[in-house]
Each structure stands twice: as C-alpha cells, then as structure tokens.
PDB file of C-alpha atoms in Angstrom:
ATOM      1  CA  UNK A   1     -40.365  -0.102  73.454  1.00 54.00           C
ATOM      2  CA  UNK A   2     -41.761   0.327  70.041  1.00 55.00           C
ATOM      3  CA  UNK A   3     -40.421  -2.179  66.949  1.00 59.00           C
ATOM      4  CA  UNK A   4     -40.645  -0.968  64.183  1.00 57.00           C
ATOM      5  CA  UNK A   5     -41.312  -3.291  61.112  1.00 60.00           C
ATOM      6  CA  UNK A   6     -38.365  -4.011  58.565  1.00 61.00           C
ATOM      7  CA  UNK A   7     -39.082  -1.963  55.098  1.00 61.00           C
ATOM      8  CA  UNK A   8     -37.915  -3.722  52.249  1.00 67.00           C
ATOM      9  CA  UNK A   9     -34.926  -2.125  50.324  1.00 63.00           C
ATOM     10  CA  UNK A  10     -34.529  -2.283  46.681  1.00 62.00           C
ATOM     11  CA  UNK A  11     -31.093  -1.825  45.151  1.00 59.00           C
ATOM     12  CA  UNK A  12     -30.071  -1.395  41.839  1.00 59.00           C
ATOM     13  CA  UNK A  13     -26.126  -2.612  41.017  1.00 57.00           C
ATOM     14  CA  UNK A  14     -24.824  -0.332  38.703  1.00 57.00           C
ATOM     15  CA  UNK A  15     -23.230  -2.175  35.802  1.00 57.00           C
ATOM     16  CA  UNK A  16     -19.690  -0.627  34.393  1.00 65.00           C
ATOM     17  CA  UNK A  17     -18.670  -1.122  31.106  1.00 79.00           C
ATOM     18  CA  UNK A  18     -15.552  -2.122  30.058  1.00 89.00           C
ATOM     19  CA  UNK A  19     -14.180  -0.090  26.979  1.00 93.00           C
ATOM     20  CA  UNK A  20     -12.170  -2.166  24.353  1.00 94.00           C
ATOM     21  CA  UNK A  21     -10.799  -0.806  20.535  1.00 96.00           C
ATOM     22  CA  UNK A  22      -8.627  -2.356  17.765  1.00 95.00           C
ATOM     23  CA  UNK A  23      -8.348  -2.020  14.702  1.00 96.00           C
ATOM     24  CA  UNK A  24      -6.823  -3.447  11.321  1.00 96.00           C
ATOM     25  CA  UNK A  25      -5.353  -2.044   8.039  1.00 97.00           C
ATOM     26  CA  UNK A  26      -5.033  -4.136   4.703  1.00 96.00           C
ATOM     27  CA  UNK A  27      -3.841  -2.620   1.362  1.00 95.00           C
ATOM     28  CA  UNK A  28      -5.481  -4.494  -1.630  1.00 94.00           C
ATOM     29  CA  UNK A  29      -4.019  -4.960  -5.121  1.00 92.00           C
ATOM     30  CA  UNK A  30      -2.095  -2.557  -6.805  1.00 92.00           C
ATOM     31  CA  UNK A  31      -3.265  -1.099  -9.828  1.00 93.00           C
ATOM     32  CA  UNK A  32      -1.031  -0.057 -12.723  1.00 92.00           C
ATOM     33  CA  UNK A  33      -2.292   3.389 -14.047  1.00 94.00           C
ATOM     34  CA  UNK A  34      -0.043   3.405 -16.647  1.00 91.00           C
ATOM     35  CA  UNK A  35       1.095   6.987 -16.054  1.00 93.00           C
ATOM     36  CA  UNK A  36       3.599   6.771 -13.480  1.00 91.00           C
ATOM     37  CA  UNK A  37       0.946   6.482 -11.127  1.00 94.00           C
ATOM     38  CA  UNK A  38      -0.479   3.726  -9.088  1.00 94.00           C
ATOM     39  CA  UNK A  39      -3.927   2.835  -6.928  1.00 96.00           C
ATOM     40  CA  UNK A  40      -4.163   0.475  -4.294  1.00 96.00           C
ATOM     41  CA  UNK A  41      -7.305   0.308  -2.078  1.00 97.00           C
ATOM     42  CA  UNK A  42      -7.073   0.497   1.721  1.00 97.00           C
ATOM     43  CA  UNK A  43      -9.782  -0.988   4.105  1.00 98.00           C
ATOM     44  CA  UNK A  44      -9.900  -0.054   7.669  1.00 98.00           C
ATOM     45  CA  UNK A  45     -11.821  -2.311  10.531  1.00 97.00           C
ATOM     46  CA  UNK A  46     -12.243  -1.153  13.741  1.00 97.00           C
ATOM     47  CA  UNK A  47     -14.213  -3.461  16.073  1.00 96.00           C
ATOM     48  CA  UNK A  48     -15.144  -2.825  19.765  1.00 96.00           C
ATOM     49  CA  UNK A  49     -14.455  -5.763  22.024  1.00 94.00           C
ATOM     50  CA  UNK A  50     -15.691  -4.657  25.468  1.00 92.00           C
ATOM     51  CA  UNK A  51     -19.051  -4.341  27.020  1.00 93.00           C
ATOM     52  CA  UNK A  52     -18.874  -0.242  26.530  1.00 95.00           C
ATOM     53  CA  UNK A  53     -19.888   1.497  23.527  1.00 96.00           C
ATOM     54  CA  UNK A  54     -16.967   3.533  21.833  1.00 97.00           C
ATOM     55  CA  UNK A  55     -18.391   6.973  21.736  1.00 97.00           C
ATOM     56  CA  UNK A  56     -16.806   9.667  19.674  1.00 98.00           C
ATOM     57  CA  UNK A  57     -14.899   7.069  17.697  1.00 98.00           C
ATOM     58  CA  UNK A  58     -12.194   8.523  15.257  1.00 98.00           C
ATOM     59  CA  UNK A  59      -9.565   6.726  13.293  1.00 98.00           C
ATOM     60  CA  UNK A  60      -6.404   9.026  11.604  1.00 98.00           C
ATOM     61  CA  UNK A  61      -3.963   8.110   8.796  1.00 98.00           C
ATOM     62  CA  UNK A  62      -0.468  10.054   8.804  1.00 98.00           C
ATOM     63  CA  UNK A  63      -0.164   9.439   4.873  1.00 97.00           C
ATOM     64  CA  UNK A  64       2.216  11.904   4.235  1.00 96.00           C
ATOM     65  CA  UNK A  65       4.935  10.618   6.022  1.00 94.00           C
ATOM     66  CA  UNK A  66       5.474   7.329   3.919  1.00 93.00           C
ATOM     67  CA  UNK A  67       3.742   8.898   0.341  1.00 94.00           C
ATOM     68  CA  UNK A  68       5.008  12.173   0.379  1.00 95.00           C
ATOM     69  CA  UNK A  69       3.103  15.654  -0.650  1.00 96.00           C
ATOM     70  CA  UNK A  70      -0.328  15.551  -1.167  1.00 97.00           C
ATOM     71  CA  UNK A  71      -1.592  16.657  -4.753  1.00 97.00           C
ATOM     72  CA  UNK A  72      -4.148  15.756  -6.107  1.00 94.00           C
ATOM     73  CA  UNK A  73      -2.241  16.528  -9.818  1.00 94.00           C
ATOM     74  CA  UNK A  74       0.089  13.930  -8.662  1.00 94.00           C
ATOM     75  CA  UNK A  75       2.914  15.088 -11.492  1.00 92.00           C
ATOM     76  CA  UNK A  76       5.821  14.143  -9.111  1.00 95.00           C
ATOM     77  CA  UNK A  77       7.372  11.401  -7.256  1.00 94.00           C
ATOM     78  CA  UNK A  78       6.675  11.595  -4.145  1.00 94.00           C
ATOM     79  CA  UNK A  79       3.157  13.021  -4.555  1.00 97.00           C
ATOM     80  CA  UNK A  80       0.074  11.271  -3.282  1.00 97.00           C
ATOM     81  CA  UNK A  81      -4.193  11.716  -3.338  1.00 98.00           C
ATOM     82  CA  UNK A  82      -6.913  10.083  -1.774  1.00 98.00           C
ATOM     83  CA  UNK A  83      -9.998   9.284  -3.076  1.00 97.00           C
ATOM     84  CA  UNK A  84     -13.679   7.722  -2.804  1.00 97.00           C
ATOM     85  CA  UNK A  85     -13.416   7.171   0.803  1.00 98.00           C
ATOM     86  CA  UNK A  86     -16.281   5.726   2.449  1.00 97.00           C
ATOM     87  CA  UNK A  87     -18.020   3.931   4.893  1.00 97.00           C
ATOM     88  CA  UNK A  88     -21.828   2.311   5.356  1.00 95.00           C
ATOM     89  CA  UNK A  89     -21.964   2.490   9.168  1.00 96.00           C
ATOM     90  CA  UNK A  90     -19.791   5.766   9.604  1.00 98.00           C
ATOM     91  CA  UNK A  91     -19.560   9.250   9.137  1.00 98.00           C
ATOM     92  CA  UNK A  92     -16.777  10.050   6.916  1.00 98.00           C
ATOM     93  CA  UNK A  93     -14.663  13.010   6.951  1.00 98.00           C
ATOM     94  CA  UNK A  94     -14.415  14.980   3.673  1.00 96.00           C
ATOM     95  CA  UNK A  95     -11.853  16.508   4.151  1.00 97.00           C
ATOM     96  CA  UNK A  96      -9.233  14.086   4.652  1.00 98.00           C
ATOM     97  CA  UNK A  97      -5.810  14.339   2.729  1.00 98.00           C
ATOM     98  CA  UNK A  98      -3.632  11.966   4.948  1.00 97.00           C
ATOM     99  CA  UNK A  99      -1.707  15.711   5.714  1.00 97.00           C
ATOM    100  CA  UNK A 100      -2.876  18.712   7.219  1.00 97.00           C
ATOM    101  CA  UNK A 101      -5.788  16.652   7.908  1.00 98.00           C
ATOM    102  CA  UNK A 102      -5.514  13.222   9.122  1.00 98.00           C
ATOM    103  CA  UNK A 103      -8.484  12.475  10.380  1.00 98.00           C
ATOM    104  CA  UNK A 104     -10.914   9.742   8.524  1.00 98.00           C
ATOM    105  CA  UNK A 105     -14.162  10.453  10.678  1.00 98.00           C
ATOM    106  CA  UNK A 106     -16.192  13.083  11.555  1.00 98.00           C
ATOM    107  CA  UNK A 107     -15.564  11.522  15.262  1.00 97.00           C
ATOM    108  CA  UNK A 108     -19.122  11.759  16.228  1.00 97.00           C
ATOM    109  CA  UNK A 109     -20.320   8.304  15.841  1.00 97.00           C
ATOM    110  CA  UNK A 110     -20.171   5.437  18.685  1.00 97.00           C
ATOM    111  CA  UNK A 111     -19.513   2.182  17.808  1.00 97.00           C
ATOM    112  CA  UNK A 112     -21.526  -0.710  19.722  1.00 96.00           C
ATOM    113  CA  UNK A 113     -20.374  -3.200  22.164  1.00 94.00           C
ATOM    114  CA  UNK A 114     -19.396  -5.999  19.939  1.00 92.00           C
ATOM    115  CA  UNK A 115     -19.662  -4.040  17.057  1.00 95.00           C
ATOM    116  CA  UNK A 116     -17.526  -3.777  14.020  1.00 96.00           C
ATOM    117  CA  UNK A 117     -17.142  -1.046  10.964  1.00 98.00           C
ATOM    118  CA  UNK A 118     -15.270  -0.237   8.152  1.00 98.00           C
ATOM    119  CA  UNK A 119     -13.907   2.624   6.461  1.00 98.00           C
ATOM    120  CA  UNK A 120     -12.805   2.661   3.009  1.00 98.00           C
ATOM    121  CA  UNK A 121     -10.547   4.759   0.562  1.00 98.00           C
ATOM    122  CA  UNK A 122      -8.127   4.570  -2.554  1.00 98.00           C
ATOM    123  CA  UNK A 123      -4.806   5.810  -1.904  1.00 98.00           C
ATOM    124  CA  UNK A 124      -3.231   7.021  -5.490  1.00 97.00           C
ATOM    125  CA  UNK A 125       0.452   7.776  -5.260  1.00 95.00           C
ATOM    126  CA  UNK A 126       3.654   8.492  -7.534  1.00 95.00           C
ATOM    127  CA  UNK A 127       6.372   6.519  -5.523  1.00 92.00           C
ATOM    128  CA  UNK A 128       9.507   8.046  -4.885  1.00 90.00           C
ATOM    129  CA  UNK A 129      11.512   5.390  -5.205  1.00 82.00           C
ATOM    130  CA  UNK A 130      14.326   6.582  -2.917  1.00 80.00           C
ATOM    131  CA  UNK A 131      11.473   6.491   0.315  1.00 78.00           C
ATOM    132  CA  UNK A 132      10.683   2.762  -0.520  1.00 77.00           C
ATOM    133  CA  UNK A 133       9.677   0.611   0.902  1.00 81.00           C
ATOM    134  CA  UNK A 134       6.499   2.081   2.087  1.00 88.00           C
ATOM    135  CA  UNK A 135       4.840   0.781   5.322  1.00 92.00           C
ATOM    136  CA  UNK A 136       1.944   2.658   7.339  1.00 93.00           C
ATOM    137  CA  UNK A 137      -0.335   2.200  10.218  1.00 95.00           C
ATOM    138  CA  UNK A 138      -3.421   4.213  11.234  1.00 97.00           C
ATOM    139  CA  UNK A 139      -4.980   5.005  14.734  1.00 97.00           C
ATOM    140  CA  UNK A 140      -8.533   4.542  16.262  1.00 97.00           C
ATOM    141  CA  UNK A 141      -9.464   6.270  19.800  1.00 97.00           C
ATOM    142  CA  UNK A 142     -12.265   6.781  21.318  1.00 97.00           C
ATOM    143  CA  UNK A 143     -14.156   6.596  24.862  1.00 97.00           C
ATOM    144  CA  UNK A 144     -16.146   4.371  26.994  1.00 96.00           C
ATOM    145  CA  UNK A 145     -20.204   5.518  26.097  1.00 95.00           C
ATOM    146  CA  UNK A 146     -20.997   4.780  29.845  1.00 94.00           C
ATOM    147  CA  UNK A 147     -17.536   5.025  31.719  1.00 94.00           C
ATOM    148  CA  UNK A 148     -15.631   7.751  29.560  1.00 94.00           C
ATOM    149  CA  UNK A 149     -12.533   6.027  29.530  1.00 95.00           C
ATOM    150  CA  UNK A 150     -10.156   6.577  26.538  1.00 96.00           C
ATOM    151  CA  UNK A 151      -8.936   4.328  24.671  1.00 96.00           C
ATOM    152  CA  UNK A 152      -7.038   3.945  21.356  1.00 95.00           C
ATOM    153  CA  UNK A 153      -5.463   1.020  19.578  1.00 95.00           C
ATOM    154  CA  UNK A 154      -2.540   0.881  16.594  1.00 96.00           C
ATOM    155  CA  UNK A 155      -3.224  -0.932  13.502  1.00 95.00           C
ATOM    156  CA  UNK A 156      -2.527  -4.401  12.899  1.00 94.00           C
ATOM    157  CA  UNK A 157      -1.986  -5.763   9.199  1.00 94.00           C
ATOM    158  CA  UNK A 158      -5.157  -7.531   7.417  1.00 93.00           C
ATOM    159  CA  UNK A 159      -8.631  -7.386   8.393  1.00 93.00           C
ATOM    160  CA  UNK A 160      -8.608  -8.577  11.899  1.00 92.00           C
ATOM    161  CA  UNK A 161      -8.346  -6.094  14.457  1.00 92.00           C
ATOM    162  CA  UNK A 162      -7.531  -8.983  17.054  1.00 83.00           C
ATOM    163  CA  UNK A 163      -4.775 -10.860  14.017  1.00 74.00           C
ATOM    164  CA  UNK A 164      -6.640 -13.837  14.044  1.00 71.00           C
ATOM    165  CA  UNK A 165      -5.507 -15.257  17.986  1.00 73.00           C
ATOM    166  CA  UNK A 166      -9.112 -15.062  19.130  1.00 71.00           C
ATOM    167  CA  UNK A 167      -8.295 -13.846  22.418  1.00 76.00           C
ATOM    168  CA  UNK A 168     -10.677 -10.535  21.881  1.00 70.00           C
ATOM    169  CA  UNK A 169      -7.053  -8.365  23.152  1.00 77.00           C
ATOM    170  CA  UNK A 170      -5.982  -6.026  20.526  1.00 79.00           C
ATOM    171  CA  UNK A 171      -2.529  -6.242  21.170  1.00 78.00           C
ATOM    172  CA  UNK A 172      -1.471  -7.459  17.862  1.00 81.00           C
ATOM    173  CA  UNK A 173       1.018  -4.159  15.562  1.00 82.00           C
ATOM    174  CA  UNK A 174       2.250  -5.165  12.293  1.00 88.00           C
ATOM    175  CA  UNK A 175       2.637  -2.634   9.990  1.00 86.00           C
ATOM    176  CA  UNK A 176       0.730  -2.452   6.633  1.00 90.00           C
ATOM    177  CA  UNK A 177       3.190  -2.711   3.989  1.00 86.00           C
ATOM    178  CA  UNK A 178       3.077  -1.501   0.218  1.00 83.00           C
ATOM    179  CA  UNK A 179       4.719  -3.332  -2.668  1.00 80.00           C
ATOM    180  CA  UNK A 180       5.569  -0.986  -5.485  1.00 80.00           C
ATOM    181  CA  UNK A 181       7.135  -2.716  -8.463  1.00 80.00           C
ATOM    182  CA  UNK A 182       9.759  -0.106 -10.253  1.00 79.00           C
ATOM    183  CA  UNK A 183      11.741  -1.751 -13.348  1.00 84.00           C
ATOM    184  CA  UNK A 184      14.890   0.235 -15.275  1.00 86.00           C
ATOM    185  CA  UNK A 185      16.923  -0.610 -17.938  1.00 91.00           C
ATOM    186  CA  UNK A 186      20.148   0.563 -19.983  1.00 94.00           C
ATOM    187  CA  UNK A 187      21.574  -0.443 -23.001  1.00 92.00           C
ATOM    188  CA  UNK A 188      25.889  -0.091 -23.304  1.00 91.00           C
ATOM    189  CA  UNK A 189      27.236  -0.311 -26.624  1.00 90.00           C
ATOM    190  CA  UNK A 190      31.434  -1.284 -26.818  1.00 90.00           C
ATOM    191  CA  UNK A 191      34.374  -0.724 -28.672  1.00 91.00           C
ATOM    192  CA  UNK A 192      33.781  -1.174 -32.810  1.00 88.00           C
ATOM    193  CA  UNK A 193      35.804  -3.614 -34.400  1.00 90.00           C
ATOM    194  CA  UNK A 194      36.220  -4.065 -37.858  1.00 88.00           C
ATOM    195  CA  UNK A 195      36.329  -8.553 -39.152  1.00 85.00           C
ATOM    196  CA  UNK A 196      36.928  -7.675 -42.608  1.00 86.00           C
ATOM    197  CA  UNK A 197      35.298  -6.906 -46.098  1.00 84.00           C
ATOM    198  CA  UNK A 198      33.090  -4.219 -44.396  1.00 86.00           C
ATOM    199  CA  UNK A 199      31.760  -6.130 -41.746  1.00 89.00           C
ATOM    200  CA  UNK A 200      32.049  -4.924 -37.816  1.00 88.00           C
ATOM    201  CA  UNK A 201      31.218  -6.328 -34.729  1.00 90.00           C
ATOM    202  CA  UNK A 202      30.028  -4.391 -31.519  1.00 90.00           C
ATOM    203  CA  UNK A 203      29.496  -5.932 -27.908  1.00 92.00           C
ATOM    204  CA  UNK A 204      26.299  -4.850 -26.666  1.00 91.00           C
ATOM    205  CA  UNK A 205      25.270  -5.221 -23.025  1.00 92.00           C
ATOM    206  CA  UNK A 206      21.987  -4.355 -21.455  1.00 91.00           C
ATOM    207  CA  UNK A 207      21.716  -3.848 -17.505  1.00 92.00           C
ATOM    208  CA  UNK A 208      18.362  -4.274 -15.845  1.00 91.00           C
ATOM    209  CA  UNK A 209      17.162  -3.271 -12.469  1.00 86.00           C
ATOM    210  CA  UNK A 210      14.517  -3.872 -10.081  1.00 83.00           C
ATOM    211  CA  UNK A 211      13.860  -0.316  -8.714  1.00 79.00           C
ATOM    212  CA  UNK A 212      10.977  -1.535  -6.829  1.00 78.00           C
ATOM    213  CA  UNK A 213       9.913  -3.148  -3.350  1.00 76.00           C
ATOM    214  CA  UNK A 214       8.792  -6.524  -4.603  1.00 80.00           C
ATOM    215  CA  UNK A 215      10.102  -8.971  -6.317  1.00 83.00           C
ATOM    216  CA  UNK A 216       9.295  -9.226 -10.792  1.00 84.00           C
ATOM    217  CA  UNK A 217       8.203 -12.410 -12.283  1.00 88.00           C
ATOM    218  CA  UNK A 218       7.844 -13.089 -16.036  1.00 90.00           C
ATOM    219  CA  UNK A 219      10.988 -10.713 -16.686  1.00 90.00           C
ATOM    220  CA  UNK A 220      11.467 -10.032 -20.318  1.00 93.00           C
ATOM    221  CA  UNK A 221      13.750  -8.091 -22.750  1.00 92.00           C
ATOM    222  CA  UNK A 222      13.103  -7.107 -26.055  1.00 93.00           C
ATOM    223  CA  UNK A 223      15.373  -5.808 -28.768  1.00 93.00           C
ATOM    224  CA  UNK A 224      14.323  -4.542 -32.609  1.00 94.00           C
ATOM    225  CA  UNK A 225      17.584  -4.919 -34.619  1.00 91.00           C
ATOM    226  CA  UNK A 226      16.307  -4.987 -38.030  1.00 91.00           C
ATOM    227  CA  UNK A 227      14.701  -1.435 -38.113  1.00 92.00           C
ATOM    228  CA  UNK A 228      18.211  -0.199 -37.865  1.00 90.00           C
ATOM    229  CA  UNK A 229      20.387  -2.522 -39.179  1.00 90.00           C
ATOM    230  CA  UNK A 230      18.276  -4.621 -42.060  1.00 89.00           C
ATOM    231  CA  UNK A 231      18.166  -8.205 -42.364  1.00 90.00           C
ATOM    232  CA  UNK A 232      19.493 -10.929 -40.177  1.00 91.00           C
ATOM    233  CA  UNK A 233      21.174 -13.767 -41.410  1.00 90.00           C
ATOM    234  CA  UNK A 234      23.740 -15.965 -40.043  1.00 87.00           C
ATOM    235  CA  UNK A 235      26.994 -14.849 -41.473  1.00 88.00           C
ATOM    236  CA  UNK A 236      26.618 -11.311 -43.019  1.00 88.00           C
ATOM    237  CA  UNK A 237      28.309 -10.313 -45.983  1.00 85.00           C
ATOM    238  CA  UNK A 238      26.375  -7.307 -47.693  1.00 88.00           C
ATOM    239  CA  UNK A 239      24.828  -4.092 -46.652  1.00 90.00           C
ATOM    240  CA  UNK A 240      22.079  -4.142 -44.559  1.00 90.00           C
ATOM    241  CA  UNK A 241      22.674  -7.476 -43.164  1.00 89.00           C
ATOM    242  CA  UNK A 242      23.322  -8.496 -39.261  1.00 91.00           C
ATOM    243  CA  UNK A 243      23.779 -11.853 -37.174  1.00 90.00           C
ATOM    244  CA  UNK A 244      24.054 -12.352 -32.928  1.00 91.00           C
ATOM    245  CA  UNK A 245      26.313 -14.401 -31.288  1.00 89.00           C
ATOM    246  CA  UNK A 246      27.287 -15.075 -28.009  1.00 91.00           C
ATOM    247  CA  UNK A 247      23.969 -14.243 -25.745  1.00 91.00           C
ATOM    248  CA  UNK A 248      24.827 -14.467 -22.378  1.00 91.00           C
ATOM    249  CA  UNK A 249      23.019 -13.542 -18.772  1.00 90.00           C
ATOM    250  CA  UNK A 250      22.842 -15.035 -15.476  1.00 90.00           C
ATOM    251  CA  UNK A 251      18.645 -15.504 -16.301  1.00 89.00           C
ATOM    252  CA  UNK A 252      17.794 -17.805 -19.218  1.00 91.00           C
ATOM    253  CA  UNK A 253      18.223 -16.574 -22.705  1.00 90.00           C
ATOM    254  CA  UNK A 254      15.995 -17.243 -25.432  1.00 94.00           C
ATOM    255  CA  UNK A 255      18.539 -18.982 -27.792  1.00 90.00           C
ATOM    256  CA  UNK A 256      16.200 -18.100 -31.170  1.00 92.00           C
ATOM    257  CA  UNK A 257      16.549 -14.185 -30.862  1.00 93.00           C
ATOM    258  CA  UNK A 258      17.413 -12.803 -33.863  1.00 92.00           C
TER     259      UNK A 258
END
C-alpha cells in the first residue's frame, strides 16, 4: 500500500467587520440679525466605532418640521434658510433645504474604521413663536464597507456621538434644542382724573412678556415723558410740567426715573 506524504495546507481566516455609526448635533450661539431674523450654527459629528468602514455614509436633517417653510427671503414667521454648509472630509450636498431635500451628503463617501467627520451649516430662521420651543435631531446611515450591513444612528445633543460614557455604543438620543429669545410689551393708560388748578393725574401700567423659549436677563424698561409732556418736577403747577409717583412692579424699580 502506497502512503502518500502529508501536503501542507495554508488557510486564510477571513476577518468580518463589525459596522458601528453615531452621531451628534450641537446648535452654537444665536445670533441677533436685527431684522426679525436669527442665525445659529449647527455642527454635525458622525464617528464610526466598529472595525468596518461606513460606506455610502449619508446624514439627513428634517428642518422643516420644527422651522417651518423654507425661503430663502425669510419675510415670515415661520420661514427658514440654510446656508454655507460644509465639510473638510465630506462631500456635501448642494442642494439641501432641510425640505424637499433633506439630505446633507452626496452619500458617496465611506467613513473609516475609527474615523470621525463633520458637517457644517448655518440655519437662519424667523421663529414662529406659536411652534416654540424648537428641538431637532438628524440621521446618519450607512453600510458595513466589507460586510454590507446597514446601519443608522439618531442624534445625540453636543459633539459626542457616544455623549461622553466612553463605552464606544451609540445609544445615547437627546434632542438638540433651540433657545429663541422673543420679548413684547404694552403700555395701558387709565381713567383721567382731574387734582385741581389744571393739573391731572393718569395711572399708567406697562405689561411685559417673554414670548420666547429662554429665559431674559438684564430686563429693562424705558419711558421718554418729557418729549410729550415737558418738564419734570416734583409737584407740577404750570403748563408743560409733570412728576411720577407710585412706581410699582414685582422686579426692582429704579426709584430715580423721572
């Protein structure tokens, strides 16, 4: 009987990655345009935290849902625009409006194992007050480069896709939220009563209101009397003169208004 010698066998274990996306949402400060209008800057991070590539990587933003219509005329409340979106390590999408087109990326790109991008754009809105407050999240998905599987995560608040646990999960989905201050006031004028020698007195109360979403520090009120009604003094007794008395509000008054 014939033996025939052992051949050596070479085999190659093949490895399978593990897919893993999150992703984070932050709005920065808001800025004032002074028109009715306000900016605030978002910044998107998406980080991969497996050991396969995200292929095909896309991230969408329903904006219109929270902000409103888009227009970029933004003449209403309740109208919205984006604007100067970008990103150094991905392909933006043009075309974005937060609308009829919600997607951020041109979804071609594949984000490394381990690796970490961001995407950023100013949101410029005319709040409707009546829809505050305004909170948002936006999407990611992709695939596994090597194994195909999908995979998609929900933003988190901040910059951390993970929120800051260390434990490389994801799992973390707090929405972003936007502070809009709003600020109205009215001025009520009462009854006119006559004290004598031509001189009346007329209770005046002014109402304020916080409109917004967030809370107003350094409140202030401010009244010209004298282009209307002359000169103040402390008891009045000729044309064109006018005193105050009896300021009152649940904030502090300023005692020397005049």
């Amino acid at each position: 009987t014939a033996i025939w010698p052992a051949l050596p066998i070479s085999i190659t274990p093949s490895i399978i990655g593990v897919p893993v996306v999150g992703i984070a949402k932050t709005a920065g400060n808001l800025i004032n345009n002074e028109d009715g209008s306000f900016t605030v800057p978002i910044t998107l991070t998406v980080t991969s935290y497996g050991t396969d590539p995200i292929a095909n990587i896309q991230i969408t933003d329903d904006l219109t849902t929270e902000f409103g219509t888009f227009d970029p005329d933004l003449e209403n409340p309740g109208e919205y625009s984006v604007s100067f979106l970008r990103s150094t390590s991905l392909t933006v999408n043009g075309g974005f409006n937060g609308d009829t087109n919600q997607n951020l990326l041109a979804g071609t790109d594949t984000l490394p194992a381990d690796g970490s991008a961001r995407v950023t754009f100013n949101l410029n809105f005319v709040p409707d007050y009546g829809d505050a407050p305004y909170t948002n999240r936006a999407i990611v998905t992709g695939a596994g480069a090597y194994s195909g599987v999908a995979v998609s995560d929900d933003s988190t608040d901040g910059t951390n896709p993970d929120g800051g646990d260390g434990d490389d999960t994801p799992d973390e989905d707090v929405l972003t939220n936007f502070g809009v201050p709003g600020i109205g006031v009215a001025k009520i004028v009462g009854e006119l009563n006559s004290r004598g020698g031509g001189v009346f007195s007329v209770p005046v109360t002014i109402a304020v209101e916080n409109f917004g979403t967030e809370p107003l520090d350094d409140l202030q009120v401010t009244d010209n009397l004298a282009d209307e009604f002359g000169s103040f003094v402390s008891s009045p007794g000729a044309p064109g003169q006018y005193s105050v008395a009896n300021l009152r509000s649940s904030f502090s008054v300023n005692s020397g208004f005049n």
